Structures are given as structure tokens and as C-alpha cells.
mmCIF file of C-alpha atoms in Angstrom:
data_model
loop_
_atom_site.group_PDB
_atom_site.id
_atom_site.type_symbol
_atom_site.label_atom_id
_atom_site.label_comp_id
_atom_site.label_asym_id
_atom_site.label_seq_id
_atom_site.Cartn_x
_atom_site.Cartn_y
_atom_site.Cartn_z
ATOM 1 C CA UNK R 1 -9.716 29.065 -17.006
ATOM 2 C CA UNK R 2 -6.740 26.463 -15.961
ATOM 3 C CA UNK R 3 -6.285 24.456 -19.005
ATOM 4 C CA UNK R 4 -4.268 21.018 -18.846
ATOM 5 C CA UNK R 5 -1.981 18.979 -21.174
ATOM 6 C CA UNK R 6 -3.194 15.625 -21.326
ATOM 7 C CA UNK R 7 -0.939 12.396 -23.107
ATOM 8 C CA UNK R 8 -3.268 9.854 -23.818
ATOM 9 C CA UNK R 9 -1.854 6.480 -24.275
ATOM 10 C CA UNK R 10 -4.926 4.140 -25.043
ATOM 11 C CA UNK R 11 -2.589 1.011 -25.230
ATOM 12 C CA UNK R 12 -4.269 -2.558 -26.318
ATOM 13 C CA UNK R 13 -7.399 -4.062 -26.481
ATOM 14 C CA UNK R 14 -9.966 -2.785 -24.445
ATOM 15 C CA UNK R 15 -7.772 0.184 -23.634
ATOM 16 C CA UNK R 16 -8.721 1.425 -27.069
ATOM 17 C CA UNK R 17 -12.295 1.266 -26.069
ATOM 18 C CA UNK R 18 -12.126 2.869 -22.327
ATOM 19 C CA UNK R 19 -9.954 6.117 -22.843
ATOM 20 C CA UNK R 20 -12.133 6.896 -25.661
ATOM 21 C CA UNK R 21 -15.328 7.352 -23.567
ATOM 22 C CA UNK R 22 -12.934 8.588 -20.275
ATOM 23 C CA UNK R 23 -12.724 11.169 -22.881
ATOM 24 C CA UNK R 24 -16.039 12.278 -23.235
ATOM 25 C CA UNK R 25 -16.761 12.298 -19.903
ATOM 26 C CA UNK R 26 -13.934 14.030 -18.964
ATOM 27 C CA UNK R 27 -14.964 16.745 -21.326
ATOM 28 C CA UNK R 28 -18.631 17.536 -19.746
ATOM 29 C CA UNK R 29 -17.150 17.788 -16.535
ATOM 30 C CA UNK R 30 -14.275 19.954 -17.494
ATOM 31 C CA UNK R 31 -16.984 22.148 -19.216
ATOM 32 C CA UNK R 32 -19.275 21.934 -16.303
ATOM 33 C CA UNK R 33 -16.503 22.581 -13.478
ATOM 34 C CA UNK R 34 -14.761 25.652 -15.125
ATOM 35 C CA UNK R 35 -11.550 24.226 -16.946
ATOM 36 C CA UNK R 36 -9.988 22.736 -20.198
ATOM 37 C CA UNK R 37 -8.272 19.738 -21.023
ATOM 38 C CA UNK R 38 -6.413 19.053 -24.187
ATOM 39 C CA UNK R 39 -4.907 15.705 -25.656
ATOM 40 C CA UNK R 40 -2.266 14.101 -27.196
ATOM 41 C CA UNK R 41 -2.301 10.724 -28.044
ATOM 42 C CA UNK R 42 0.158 8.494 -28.380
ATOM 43 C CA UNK R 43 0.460 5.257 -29.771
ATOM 44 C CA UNK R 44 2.895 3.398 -27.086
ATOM 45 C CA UNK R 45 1.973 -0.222 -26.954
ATOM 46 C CA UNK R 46 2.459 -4.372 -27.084
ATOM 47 C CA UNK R 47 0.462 -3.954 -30.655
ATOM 48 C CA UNK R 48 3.531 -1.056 -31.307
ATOM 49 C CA UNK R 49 6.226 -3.462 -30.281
ATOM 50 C CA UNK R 50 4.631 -6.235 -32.476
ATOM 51 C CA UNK R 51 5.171 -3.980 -35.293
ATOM 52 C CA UNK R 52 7.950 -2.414 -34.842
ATOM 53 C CA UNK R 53 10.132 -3.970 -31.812
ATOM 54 C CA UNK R 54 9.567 -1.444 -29.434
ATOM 55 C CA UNK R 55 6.763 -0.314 -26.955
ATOM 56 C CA UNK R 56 7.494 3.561 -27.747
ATOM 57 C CA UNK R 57 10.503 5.411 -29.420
ATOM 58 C CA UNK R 58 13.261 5.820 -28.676
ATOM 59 C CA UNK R 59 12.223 10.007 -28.119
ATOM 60 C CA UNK R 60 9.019 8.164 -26.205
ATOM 61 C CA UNK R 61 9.998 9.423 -22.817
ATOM 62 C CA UNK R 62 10.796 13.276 -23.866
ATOM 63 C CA UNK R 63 7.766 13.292 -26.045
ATOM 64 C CA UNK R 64 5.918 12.723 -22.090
ATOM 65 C CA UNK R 65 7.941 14.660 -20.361
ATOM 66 C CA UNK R 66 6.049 18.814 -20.581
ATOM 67 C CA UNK R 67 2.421 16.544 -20.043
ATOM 68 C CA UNK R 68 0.538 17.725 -16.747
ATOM 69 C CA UNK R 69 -0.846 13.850 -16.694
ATOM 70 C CA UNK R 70 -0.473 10.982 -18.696
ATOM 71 C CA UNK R 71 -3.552 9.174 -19.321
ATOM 72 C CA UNK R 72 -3.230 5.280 -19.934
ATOM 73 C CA UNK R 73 -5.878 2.321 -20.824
ATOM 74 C CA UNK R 74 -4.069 -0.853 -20.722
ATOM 75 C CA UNK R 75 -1.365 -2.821 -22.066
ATOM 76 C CA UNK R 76 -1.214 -6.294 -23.813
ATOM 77 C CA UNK R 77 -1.027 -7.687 -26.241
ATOM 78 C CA UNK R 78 -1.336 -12.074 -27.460
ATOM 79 C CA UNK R 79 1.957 -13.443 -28.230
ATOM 80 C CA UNK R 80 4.053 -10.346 -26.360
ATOM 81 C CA UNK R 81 5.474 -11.447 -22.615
ATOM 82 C CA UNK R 82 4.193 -9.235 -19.412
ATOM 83 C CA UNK R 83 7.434 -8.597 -18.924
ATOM 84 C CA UNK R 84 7.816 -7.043 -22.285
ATOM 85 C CA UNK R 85 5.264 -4.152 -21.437
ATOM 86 C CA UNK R 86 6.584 -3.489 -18.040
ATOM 87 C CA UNK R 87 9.688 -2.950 -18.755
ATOM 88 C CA UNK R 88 9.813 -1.437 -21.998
ATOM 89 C CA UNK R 89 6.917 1.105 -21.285
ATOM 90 C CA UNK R 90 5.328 1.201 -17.553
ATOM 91 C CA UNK R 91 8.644 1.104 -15.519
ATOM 92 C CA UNK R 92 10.657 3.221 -17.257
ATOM 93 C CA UNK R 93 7.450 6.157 -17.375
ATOM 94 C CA UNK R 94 7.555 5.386 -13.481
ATOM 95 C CA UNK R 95 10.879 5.803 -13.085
ATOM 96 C CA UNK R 96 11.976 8.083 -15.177
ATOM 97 C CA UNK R 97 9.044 10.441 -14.072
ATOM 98 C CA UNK R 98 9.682 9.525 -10.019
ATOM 99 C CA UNK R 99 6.215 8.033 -10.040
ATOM 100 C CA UNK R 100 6.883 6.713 -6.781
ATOM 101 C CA UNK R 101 3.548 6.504 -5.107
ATOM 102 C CA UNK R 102 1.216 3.564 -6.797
ATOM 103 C CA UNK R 103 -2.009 5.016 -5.298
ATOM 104 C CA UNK R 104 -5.475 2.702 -5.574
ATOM 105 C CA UNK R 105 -8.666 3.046 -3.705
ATOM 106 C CA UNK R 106 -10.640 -0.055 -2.400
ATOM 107 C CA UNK R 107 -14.463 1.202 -2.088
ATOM 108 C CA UNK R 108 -16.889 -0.909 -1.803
ATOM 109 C CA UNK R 109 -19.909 1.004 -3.918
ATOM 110 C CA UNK R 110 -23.413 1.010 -3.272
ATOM 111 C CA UNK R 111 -25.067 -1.258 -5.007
ATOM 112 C CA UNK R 112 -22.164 -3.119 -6.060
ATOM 113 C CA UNK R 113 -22.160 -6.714 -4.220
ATOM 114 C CA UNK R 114 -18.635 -7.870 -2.744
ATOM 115 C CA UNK R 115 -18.134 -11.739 -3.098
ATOM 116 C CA UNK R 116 -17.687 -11.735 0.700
ATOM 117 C CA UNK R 117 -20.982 -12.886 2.815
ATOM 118 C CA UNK R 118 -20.345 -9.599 5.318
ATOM 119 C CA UNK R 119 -18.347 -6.973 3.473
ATOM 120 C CA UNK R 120 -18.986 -4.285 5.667
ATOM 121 C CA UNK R 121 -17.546 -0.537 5.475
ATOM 122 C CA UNK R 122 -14.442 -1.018 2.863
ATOM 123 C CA UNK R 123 -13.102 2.110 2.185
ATOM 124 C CA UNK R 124 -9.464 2.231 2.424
ATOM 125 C CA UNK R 125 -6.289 3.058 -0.197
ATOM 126 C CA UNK R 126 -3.257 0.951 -0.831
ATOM 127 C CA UNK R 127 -0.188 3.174 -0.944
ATOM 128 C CA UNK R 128 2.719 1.212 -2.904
ATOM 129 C CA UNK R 129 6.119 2.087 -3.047
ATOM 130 C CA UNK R 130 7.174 2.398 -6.873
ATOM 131 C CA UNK R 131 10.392 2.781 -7.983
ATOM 132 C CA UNK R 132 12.544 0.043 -6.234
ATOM 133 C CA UNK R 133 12.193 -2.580 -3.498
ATOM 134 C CA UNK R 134 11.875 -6.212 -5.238
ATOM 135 C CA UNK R 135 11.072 -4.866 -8.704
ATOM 136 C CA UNK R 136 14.863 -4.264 -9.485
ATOM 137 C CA UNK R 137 17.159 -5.301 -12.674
ATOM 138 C CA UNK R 138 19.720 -6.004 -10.318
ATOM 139 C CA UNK R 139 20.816 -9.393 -10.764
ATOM 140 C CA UNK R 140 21.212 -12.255 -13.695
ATOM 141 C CA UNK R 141 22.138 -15.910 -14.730
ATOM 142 C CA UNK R 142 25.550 -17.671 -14.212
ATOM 143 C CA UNK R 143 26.414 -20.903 -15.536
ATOM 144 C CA UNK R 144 23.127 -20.740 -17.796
ATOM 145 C CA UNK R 145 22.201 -24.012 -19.252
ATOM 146 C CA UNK R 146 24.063 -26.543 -16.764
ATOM 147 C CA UNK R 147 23.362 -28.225 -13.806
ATOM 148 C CA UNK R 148 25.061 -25.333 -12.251
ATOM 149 C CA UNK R 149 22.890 -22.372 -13.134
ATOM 150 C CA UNK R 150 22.354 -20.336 -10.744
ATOM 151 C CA UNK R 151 19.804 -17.643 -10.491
ATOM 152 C CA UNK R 152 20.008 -13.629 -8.370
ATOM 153 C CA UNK R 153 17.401 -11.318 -8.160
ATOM 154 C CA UNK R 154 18.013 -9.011 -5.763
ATOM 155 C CA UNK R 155 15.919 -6.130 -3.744
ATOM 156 C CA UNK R 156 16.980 -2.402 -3.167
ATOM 157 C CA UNK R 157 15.594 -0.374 -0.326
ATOM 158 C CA UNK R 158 17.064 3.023 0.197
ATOM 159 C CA UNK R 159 16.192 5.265 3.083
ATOM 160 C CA UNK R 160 15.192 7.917 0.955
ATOM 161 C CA UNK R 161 13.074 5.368 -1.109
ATOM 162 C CA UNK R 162 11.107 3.577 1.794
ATOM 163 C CA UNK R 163 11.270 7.117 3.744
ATOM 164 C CA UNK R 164 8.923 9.535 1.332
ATOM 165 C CA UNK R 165 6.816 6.497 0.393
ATOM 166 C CA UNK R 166 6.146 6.408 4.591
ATOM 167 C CA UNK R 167 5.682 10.089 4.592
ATOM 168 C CA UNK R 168 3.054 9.816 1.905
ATOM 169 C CA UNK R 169 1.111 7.550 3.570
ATOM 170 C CA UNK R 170 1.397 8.969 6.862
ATOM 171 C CA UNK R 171 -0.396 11.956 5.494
ATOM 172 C CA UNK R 172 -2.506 10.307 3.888
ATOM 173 C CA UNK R 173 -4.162 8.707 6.982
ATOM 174 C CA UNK R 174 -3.548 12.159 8.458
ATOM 175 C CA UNK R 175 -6.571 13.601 5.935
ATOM 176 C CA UNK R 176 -8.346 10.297 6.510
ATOM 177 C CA UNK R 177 -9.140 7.779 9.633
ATOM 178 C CA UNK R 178 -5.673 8.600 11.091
ATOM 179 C CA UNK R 179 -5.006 5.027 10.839
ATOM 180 C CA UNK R 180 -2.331 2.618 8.836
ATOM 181 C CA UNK R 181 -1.092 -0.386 8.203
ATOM 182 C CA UNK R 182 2.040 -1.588 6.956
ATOM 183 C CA UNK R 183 2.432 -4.775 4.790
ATOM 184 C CA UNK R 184 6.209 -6.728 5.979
ATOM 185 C CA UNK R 185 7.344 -10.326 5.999
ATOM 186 C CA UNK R 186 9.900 -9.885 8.464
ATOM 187 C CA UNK R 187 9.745 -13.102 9.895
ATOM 188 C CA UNK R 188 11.525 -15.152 6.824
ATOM 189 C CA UNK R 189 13.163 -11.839 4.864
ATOM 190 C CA UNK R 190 16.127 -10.773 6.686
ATOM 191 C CA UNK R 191 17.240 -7.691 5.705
ATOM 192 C CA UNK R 192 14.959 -5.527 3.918
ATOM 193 C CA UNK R 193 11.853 -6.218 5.590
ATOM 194 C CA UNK R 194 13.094 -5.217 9.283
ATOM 195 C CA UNK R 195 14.550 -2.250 7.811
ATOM 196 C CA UNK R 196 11.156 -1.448 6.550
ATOM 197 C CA UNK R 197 9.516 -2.141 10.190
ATOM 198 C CA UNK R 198 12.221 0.101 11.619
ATOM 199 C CA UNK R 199 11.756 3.271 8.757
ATOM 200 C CA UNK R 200 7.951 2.745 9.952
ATOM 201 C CA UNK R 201 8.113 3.090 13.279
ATOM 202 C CA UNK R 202 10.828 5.639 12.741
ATOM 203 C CA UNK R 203 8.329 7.921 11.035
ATOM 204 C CA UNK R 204 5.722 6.947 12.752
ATOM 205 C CA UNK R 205 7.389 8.890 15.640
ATOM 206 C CA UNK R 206 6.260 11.861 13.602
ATOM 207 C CA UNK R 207 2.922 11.162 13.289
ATOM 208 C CA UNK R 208 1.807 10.194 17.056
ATOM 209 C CA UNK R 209 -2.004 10.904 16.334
ATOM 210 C CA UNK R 210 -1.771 8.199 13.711
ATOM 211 C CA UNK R 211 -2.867 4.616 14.966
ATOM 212 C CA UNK R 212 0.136 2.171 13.582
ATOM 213 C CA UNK R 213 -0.075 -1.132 12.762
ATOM 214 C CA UNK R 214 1.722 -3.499 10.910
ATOM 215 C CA UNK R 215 1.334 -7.411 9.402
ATOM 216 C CA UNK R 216 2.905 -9.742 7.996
ATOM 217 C CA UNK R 217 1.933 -9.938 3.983
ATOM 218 C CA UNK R 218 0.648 -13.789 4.354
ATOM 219 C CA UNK R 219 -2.688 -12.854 7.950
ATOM 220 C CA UNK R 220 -2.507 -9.482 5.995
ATOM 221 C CA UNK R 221 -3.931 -10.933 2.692
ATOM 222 C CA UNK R 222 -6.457 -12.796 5.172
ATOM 223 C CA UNK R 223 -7.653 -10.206 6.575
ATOM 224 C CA UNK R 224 -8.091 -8.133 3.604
ATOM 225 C CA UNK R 225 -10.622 -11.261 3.350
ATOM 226 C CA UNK R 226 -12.010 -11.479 6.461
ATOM 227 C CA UNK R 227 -11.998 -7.956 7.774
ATOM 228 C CA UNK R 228 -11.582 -5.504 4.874
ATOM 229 C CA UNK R 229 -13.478 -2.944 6.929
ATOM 230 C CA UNK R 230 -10.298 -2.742 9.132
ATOM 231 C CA UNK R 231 -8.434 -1.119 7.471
ATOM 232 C CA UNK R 232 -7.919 2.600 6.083
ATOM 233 C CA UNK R 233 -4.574 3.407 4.856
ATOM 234 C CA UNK R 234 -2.397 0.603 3.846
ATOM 235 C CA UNK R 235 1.281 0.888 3.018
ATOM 236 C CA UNK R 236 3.669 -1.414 1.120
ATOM 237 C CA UNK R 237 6.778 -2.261 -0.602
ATOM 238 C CA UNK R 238 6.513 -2.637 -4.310
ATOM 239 C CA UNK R 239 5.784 -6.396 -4.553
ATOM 240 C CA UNK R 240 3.388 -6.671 -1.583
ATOM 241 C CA UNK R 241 1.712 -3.510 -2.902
ATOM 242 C CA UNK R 242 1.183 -5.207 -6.559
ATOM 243 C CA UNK R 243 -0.558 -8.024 -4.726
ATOM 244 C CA UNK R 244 -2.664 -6.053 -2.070
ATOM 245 C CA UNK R 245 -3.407 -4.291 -5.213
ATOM 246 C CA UNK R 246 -5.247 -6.798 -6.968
ATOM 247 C CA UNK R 247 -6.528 -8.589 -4.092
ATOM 248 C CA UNK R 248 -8.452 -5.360 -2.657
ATOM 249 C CA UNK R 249 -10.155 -4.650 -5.851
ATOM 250 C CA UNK R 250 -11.324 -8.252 -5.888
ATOM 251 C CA UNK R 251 -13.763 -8.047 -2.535
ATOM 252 C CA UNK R 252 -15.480 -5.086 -3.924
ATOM 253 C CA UNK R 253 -16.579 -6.126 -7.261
ATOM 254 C CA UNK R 254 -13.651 -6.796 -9.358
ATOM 255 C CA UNK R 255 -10.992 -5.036 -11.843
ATOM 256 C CA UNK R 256 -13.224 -3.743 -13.903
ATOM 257 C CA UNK R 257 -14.243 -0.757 -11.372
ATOM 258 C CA UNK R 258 -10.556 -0.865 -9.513
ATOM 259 C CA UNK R 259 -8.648 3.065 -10.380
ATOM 260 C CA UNK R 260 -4.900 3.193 -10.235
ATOM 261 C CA UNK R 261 -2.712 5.860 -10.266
ATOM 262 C CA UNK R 262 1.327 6.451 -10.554
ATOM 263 C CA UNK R 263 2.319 10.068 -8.872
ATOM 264 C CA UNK R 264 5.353 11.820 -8.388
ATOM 265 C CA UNK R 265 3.994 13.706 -5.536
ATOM 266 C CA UNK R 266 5.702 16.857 -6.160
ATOM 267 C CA UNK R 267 4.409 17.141 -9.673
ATOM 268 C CA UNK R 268 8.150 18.053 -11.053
ATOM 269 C CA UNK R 269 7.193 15.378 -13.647
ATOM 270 C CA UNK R 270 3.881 14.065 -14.793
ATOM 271 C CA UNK R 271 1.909 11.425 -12.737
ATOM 272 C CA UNK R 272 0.217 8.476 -14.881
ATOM 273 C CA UNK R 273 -2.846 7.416 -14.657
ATOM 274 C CA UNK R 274 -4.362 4.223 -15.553
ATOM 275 C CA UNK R 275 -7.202 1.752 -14.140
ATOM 276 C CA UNK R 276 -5.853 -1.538 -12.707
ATOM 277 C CA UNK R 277 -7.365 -4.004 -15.644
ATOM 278 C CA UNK R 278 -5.356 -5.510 -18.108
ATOM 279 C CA UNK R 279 -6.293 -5.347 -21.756
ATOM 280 C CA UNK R 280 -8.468 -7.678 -21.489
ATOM 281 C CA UNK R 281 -8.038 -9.651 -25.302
ATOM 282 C CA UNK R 282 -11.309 -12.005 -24.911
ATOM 283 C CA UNK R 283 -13.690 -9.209 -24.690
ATOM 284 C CA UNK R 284 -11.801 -6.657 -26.664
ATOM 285 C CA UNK R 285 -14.270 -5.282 -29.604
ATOM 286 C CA UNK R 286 -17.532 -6.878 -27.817
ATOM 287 C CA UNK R 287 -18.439 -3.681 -26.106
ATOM 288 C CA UNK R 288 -18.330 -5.088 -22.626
ATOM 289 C CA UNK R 289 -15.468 -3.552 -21.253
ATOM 290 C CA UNK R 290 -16.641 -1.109 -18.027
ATOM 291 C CA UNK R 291 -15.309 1.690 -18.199
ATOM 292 C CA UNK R 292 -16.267 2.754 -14.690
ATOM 293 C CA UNK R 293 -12.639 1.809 -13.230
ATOM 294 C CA UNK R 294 -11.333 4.206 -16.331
ATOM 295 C CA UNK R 295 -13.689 6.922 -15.388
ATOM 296 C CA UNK R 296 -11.975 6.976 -11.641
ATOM 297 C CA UNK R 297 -8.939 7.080 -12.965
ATOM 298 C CA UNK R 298 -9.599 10.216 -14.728
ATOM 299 C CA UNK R 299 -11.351 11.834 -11.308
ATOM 300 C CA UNK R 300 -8.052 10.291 -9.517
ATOM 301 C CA UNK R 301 -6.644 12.939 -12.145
ATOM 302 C CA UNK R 302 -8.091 15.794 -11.633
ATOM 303 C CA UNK R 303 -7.850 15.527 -8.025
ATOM 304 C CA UNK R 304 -4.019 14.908 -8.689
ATOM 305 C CA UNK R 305 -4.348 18.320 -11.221
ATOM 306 C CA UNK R 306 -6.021 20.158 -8.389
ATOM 307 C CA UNK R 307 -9.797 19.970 -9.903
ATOM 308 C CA UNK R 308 -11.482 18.309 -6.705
ATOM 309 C CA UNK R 309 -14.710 19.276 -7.029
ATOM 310 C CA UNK R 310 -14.491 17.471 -10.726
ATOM 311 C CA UNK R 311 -13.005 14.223 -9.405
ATOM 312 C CA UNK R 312 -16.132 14.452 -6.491
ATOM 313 C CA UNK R 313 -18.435 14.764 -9.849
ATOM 314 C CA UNK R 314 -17.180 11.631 -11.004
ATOM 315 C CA UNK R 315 -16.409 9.891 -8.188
ATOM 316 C CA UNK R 316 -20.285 10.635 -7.059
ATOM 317 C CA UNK R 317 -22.023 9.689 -10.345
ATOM 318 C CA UNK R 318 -20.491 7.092 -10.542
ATOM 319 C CA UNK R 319 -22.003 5.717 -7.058
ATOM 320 C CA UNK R 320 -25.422 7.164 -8.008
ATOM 321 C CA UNK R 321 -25.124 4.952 -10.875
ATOM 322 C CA UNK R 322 -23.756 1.812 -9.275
ATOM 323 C CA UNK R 323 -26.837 2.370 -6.719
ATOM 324 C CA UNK R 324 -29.286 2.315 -9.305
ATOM 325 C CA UNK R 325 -28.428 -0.854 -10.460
ATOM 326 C CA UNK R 326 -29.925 -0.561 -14.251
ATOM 327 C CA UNK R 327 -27.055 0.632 -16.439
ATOM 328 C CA UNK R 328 -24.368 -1.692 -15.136
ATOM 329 C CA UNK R 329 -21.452 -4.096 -17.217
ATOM 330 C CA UNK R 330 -22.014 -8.141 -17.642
ATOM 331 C CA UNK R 331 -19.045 -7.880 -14.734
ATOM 332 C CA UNK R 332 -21.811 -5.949 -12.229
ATOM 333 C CA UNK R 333 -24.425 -8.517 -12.916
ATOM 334 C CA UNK R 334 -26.404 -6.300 -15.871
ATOM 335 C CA UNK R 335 -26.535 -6.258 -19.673
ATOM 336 C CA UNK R 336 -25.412 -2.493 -20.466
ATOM 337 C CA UNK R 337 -22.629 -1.846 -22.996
ATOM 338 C CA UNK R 338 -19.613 0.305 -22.461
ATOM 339 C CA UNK R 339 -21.543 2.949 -24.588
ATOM 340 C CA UNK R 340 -24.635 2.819 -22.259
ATOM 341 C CA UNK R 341 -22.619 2.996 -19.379
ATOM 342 C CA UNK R 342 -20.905 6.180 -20.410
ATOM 343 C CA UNK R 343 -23.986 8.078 -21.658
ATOM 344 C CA UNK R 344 -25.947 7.097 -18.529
ATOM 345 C CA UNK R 345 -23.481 8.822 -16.449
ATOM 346 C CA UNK R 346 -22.492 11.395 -18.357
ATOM 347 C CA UNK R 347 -26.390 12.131 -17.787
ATOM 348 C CA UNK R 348 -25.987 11.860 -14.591
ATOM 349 C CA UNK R 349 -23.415 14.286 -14.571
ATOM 350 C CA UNK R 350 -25.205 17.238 -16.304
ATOM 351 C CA UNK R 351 -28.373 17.195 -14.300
ATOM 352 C CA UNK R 352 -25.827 17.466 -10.958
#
């Protein structure tokens, strides 16, 4: 029996609620499918850094480091800055761990209605470069506090950076459609963005059964809302990726059923996993919080771990559920609690 090392990281507010139940679920299908899972949790957080000044210790990192996965709720906290818990916890577990494929899937479920009039077919995954690209520390303040200040941020796109994120995606719509699109914006960025369009076309050259396309970020995000059912595999740099990101999630029901992953591909660290919601502070402790997004994170997992026909489990259930329509979150239109929703497909699960 292939057991696996799980780190747990429940985070803030509704986080605390979600991983808990992920849990549980995790467990019947583990037990149903053949293998173990075992946890450590950890208490990294914007309530941590409240307390103590930081979002982990200083060992944080190393404690991480011999996990298979790491298994994450959500992070914020009132009074702490975004930036606070993205650089003091999620970017330096992506980076240090060369987490550089942000993964998310954009379903539309059955029974699950999209806010568009004519949805159609959306089925199609974001791929999102992860480590560099706009989201760099490069950069700072001169003449702070004058008329003169001045302001740099800068971007960094290496070939080996923009290359394996390419590669990834490439393959990706290899095992799918055999079709992508790249997100780029060069038009009005000079530099980086036509060295993206040139590493795509590049390795496209690679991959000539692969139908390639490419748009600029601004008729892109349109036609995520016009035509979602275009598209199959989408690939980005790390800001355009963070947008798509939410966007996609948002014309097939909303965060609260939107999965996310972080993977270093060739699992010589641990990937992290964690559903694209926030923590959520307003409905934290009201038992609202679906944990359906959470509960394809963990299947994103196991597929990640190499336990496909568990993620399928979940993955499925989940849809049987959704199609149903009577044990759904105040989000998906219904009156079920986070508790409801986990037992009803956990039943769902054992009479698979």
C-alpha cells in the first residue's frame, strides 16, 4: 500500500473549516482506492504573523521540505496586507520548492449555472508560469517622499523560465484537445512579451500536431467571456495567469468550486495545493464555506501523487452531486452547510 506524507496548512478563516472536511474525504477514498495518507499540520498563517510577526518560522521551509504534497486552505487575515501573505508564505513555498506550474481547471459542472446566457462546453486549464515574470522583487523607491520619487518594478523572463512552463503546456494539450493558447500583450510591452511570442512559437515547432494560437491579454479576457468554449489549454506569464485565473473560475460558478494547484513537475520538491478562494473573513464560522473547490484540490493531489483513479472519484462525485442540485452552498443557489455538503458526497463516494 503507497502511503503519502501530507503537510496540512489550514491557514485563516474559512481555511480552518475546508481542509478539515478535505480531510475526511480524502480518507474514504484513500481507504476505498488502496492507499494511505498521513498529516502534519502546520500552523503557517496571517493569524501566525499577527501573533508573532511572521507567517511561519524561520525552520518553516525545511519543516516542508521531505512532504510528498503540501495541502493549503487559505490565507488572510483583517488588518494584515495581501502582500504580507504572499510574500512571507506563498512565494517563497513556490519558489523555494520550484513550484513553477500554477495549474487550475475551468469546468463548467453539470448543474452548476454559469452567469453567461450561452456558456457552452467550458472545459479548459490555465497553465501559469510561477516563479518569475512580473512577480519579481527586483526594483524599489528613489527619492521617496519628494516630488521626485520615482518608482521600478521590473519583470524577469529567462529562457529556461518561459521555456519548461511552454513545454508543460504543450503536453498538456498533447493529452487533451491538442490545442493552446497563449496570453501576450505584445503590442504596448516591448521586451518581454515578444520574447514570450517568439519562445512560443519556438516550441511550438516541437509540437506540430498542436493547434497554436495566441492573444493579446485585453480580446483574450473577452473572449474568456464571450467564447469560453474556445478554448482548451491556456498558457501565461505569471501576472496574466493570476488574472485568467480568477476570471475563468468566475463564468462557471464562482471561487468557491475553482481548484488550484502549485507543481514542481518533476516532484524533486513537494507541489502545493490549495483552492483559489481567499479566506473569506465575512462568512468564516457561519458554516457556508463550500468546500467543493477544496475537495478538487485534494483530487488535483492525488492525480499529482499518482492516485488517478482517486482524483476521478472525486472529481466524479463531485459532478454527480452538482447535478443533483439538492445538497449545494448559498454560493450554488441552495441552503446546505459545509457539513452537509461533505457527508453528501462522501456518500456518494462509498456507494461508487
Amino acid at each position: 500500500m503507497n502511503t503519502y506524507k501530507i503537510a496540512t496548512v489550514p491557514g485563516d478563516g474559512i481555511g480552518n473549516e475546508v481542509i478539515p472536511e478535505s480531510i475526511q474525504l480524502l480518507d474514504v477514498v484513500a481507504s476505498k482506492c488502496g492507499f494511505k495518507l498521513t498529516y502534519q499540520n502546520y500552523d503557517y498563517s496571517c493569524k501566525r504573523y499577527k501573533e508573532t510577526g511572521k507567517m511561519m518560522p524561520d525552520d518553516g521551509l525545511n519543516r516542508l521540505r521531505d512532504s510528498d504534497s503540501i495541502f493549503l486552505g487559505a490565507v488572510g487575515y483583517p488588518g494584515v496586507p495581501d502582500h504580507v501573505s504572499l510574500w512571507g508564505l506563498l512565494v517563497p513555498i513556490r519558489r523555494s520548492f520550484q513550484q513553477y506550474i500554477n495549474l487550475r481547471p475551468v469546468k463548467l459542472l453539470k448543474g452548476v449555472e454559469s452567469p453567461l446566457r450561452n456558456p457552452g462546453n467550458i472545459d479548459f486549464y490555465i497553465v501559469r508560469e510561477n516563479n518569475e515574470g512580473e512577480y519579481s522583487s527586483i526594483g524599489g523607491k528613489l527619492n521617496e517622499g519628494t516630488e521626485y520619487e520615482v518608482v521600478v518594478q521590473e519583470s524577469i523572463f529567462t529562457k529556461r523560465g518561459v521555456d519548461r512552463v511552454m513545454r508543460f503546456a504543450y503536453d498538456l494539450a498533447k493529452k487533451r484537445n491538442k490545442k493552446l493558447a497563449s496570453a501576450t500583450k505584445s503590442n504596448g510591452i516591448i521586451h518581454t512579451m515578444p520574447y514570450w511570442d517568439e519562445r512560443f512559437k519556438d516550441i511550438g515547432k516541437e509540437y506540430p500536431d498542436i493547434e497554436q494560437s495566441q492573444f493579446h491579454i485585453d480580446i483574450l479576457s473577452a473572449h474568456f467571456v464571450q467564447h469560453p468554449d474556445w478554448f482548451d489549454v491556456v498558457v501565461a506569464s505569471n501576472l496574466f495567469g493570476d488574472i485568467l485565473s480568477d476570471l475563468g473560475p468566475a463564468v462557471v460558478g464562482g471561487m468557491g468550486i475553482a481548484p488550484g494547484a502549485n507543481i514542481n513537475p518533476e516532484k524533486k520538491y513537494p507541489s502545493m495545493f490549495e483552492p483559489v478562494h481567499g479566506s473569506a473573513p465575512d462568512i468564516t464560522g457561519k458554516n457556508l464555506a463550500n468546500p467543493i473547490a477544496c475537495f478538487w484540490t485534494g483530487a488535483m493531489m492525488l492525480d499529482h501523487l499518482g492516485e488517478a483513479d482517486g482524483a476521478t472519484l472525486i472529481v466524479d462525485s463531485i459532478e454527480k452531486l452538482t447535478s443533483e442540485g439538492r445538497v449545494l452552498t448559498r454560493d450554488l443557489g441552495g441552503k446546505a452547510s459545509t457539513q452537509e455538503v461533505t457527508k453528501e458526497i462522501i456518500k456518494i463516494i462509498k456507494n461508487s
